[in-house]
Amino acid sequence: MTTNDVLKNLTQYNVWANWRVLKSFDRIQGDLPDYAQLMFSHALNAQAIWIARITGTKSPVTVLQRHTLPELHQLHEQTSAKLAELYANADEAELNRTIEYTNTQGKAYSTKVQDILTHAINHATYHRGQVARELRLAGHEPINSDYVTYVRIVYGQDLEI
């Protein structure tokens, strides 16, 4: 498997894992645990911000903007698949293109597109872990969004979604 195949798998995994978290949120009766909602909002916000940086557009969200469950579904639809699409449509030149941007604290940076995509996926994974912890602390059973679970399902080794 090449590095490109790994990044392709990870972008597709990110779509699946974010969808799984949303499905677990859908099953919760009443309000979502506050911090879980904030951290998942942040993960999707970050995806939108990175997409805006890559595409040279204005982000529709801020980094710690909190979203309702319907808004989270909408933001997932707008960002998770878009990250996978950006990768799928990128050639070597695009993946190695350097993006100049200013972070949320106003500091200037430059980063390659492939590194941004890798970071966005790792960032979301980190925050999905925080979401799982918060759900458990609030008495809810968190959903399994592990990469190996995704791989098992994709290759037909585990049909339980």
XYZ file of C-alpha atoms in Angstrom:
161
model
C 0.000 0.000 0.000
C 1.411 3.369 -0.971
C 1.357 6.515 1.118
C -1.326 7.844 -1.219
C -3.482 4.767 -0.579
C -3.134 5.299 3.166
C -4.239 8.930 2.945
C -7.131 7.952 0.659
C -8.251 5.315 3.199
C -7.922 7.794 6.047
C -10.014 10.461 4.310
C -12.747 7.886 3.674
C -12.436 6.575 7.224
C -12.902 10.122 8.524
C -16.260 10.386 6.706
C -17.397 7.066 8.183
C -16.170 7.803 11.722
C -17.799 11.236 11.846
C -21.035 9.717 10.548
C -20.850 7.092 13.324
C -20.483 9.767 15.999
C -23.497 11.608 14.613
C -25.540 8.393 14.639
C -24.592 7.877 18.294
C -25.677 11.468 19.039
C -28.994 10.794 17.277
C -29.755 7.981 19.749
C -29.308 10.155 22.836
C -32.566 11.163 24.480
C -32.519 14.776 25.640
C -29.564 17.120 25.491
C -26.169 16.020 24.280
C -23.405 16.140 26.875
C -22.121 19.705 26.638
C -18.409 19.045 26.193
C -19.010 16.203 23.715
C -21.143 18.535 21.606
C -18.514 21.285 21.790
C -15.611 18.987 20.868
C -17.419 17.435 17.920
C -18.453 20.919 16.782
C -14.786 21.919 17.027
C -13.631 18.897 15.007
C -16.037 19.713 12.178
C -15.288 23.435 12.417
C -11.598 22.666 11.986
C -12.382 20.638 8.865
C -14.275 23.624 7.435
C -11.419 25.978 8.303
C -8.801 23.736 6.685
C -10.964 23.317 3.577
C -11.267 27.101 3.337
C -7.503 27.465 3.595
C -6.876 24.854 0.901
C -9.491 26.317 -1.460
C -8.696 29.961 -0.745
C -12.193 30.714 0.518
C -13.629 32.159 3.724
C -14.529 29.693 6.460
C -18.252 29.600 7.270
C -17.478 28.831 10.936
C -15.142 29.790 13.744
C -12.918 27.353 15.597
C -14.996 26.940 18.783
C -18.445 27.661 17.361
C -21.008 25.322 18.951
C -23.607 23.642 16.749
C -26.950 21.963 17.319
C -27.344 18.343 16.284
C -29.015 19.250 12.947
C -26.236 21.777 12.296
C -23.617 19.104 13.079
C -25.221 16.811 10.513
C -25.144 19.604 7.953
C -21.540 20.558 8.721
C -20.476 16.914 8.483
C -22.120 16.689 5.046
C -20.308 19.841 3.944
C -16.860 19.018 5.293
C -16.104 15.335 5.832
C -16.760 14.272 2.255
C -15.138 17.480 0.969
C -11.826 16.522 2.616
C -12.004 13.130 0.891
C -12.903 14.841 -2.388
C -10.004 17.287 -2.109
C -7.666 14.338 -1.722
C -9.281 12.271 -4.493
C -8.991 15.161 -6.945
C -5.419 16.077 -5.995
C -2.403 15.177 -8.082
C 1.163 15.143 -6.739
C 1.585 18.849 -7.469
C -1.558 19.697 -5.491
C -0.613 17.460 -2.575
C 2.787 19.147 -2.427
C 1.387 22.662 -2.871
C 2.183 24.884 0.094
C -0.675 26.844 1.635
C 0.079 30.167 3.310
C -2.360 30.963 6.113
C -2.776 32.662 9.439
C -3.934 30.532 12.355
C -6.671 31.534 14.783
C -4.113 33.270 17.013
C -2.912 35.409 14.098
C 0.405 33.616 13.496
C 1.451 33.037 9.865
C 2.326 29.521 8.673
C 2.868 27.581 5.470
C 1.950 23.891 5.180
C 1.659 21.378 2.324
C -1.836 20.246 1.336
C -1.019 16.580 2.091
C 0.085 17.551 5.601
C -3.069 19.605 6.135
C -5.250 16.678 5.065
C -3.333 14.303 7.341
C -3.621 16.743 10.233
C -7.355 17.314 9.707
C -7.994 13.569 9.949
C -5.764 13.098 13.003
C -7.345 16.129 14.648
C -10.839 14.723 14.150
C -9.734 11.333 15.512
C -8.345 12.984 18.636
C -11.573 14.841 19.290
C -13.750 11.806 18.562
C -11.843 10.164 21.426
C -12.741 13.074 23.695
C -16.363 12.783 22.579
C -16.391 9.061 23.412
C -14.993 9.756 26.871
C -17.575 12.444 27.561
C -20.422 10.236 26.386
C -19.265 7.464 28.709
C -18.963 9.875 31.651
C -22.528 11.010 30.963
C -23.783 7.412 31.093
C -24.004 6.788 27.343
C -22.260 3.990 25.468
C -19.917 5.613 22.941
C -19.780 4.304 19.402
C -16.690 2.489 18.136
C -15.086 4.738 15.523
C -11.671 3.040 15.415
C -9.843 2.851 12.092
C -9.372 -0.917 12.367
C -13.142 -1.325 12.776
C -13.636 0.680 9.581
C -11.104 -1.511 7.743
C -12.782 -4.701 8.952
C -16.142 -3.467 7.672
C -14.730 -2.304 4.324
C -13.098 -5.691 3.739
C -16.182 -7.616 4.851
C -14.657 -9.081 8.005
C -17.211 -7.421 10.251
C -20.664 -6.615 8.949
C -21.857 -4.924 12.126
C -22.043 -1.180 11.631
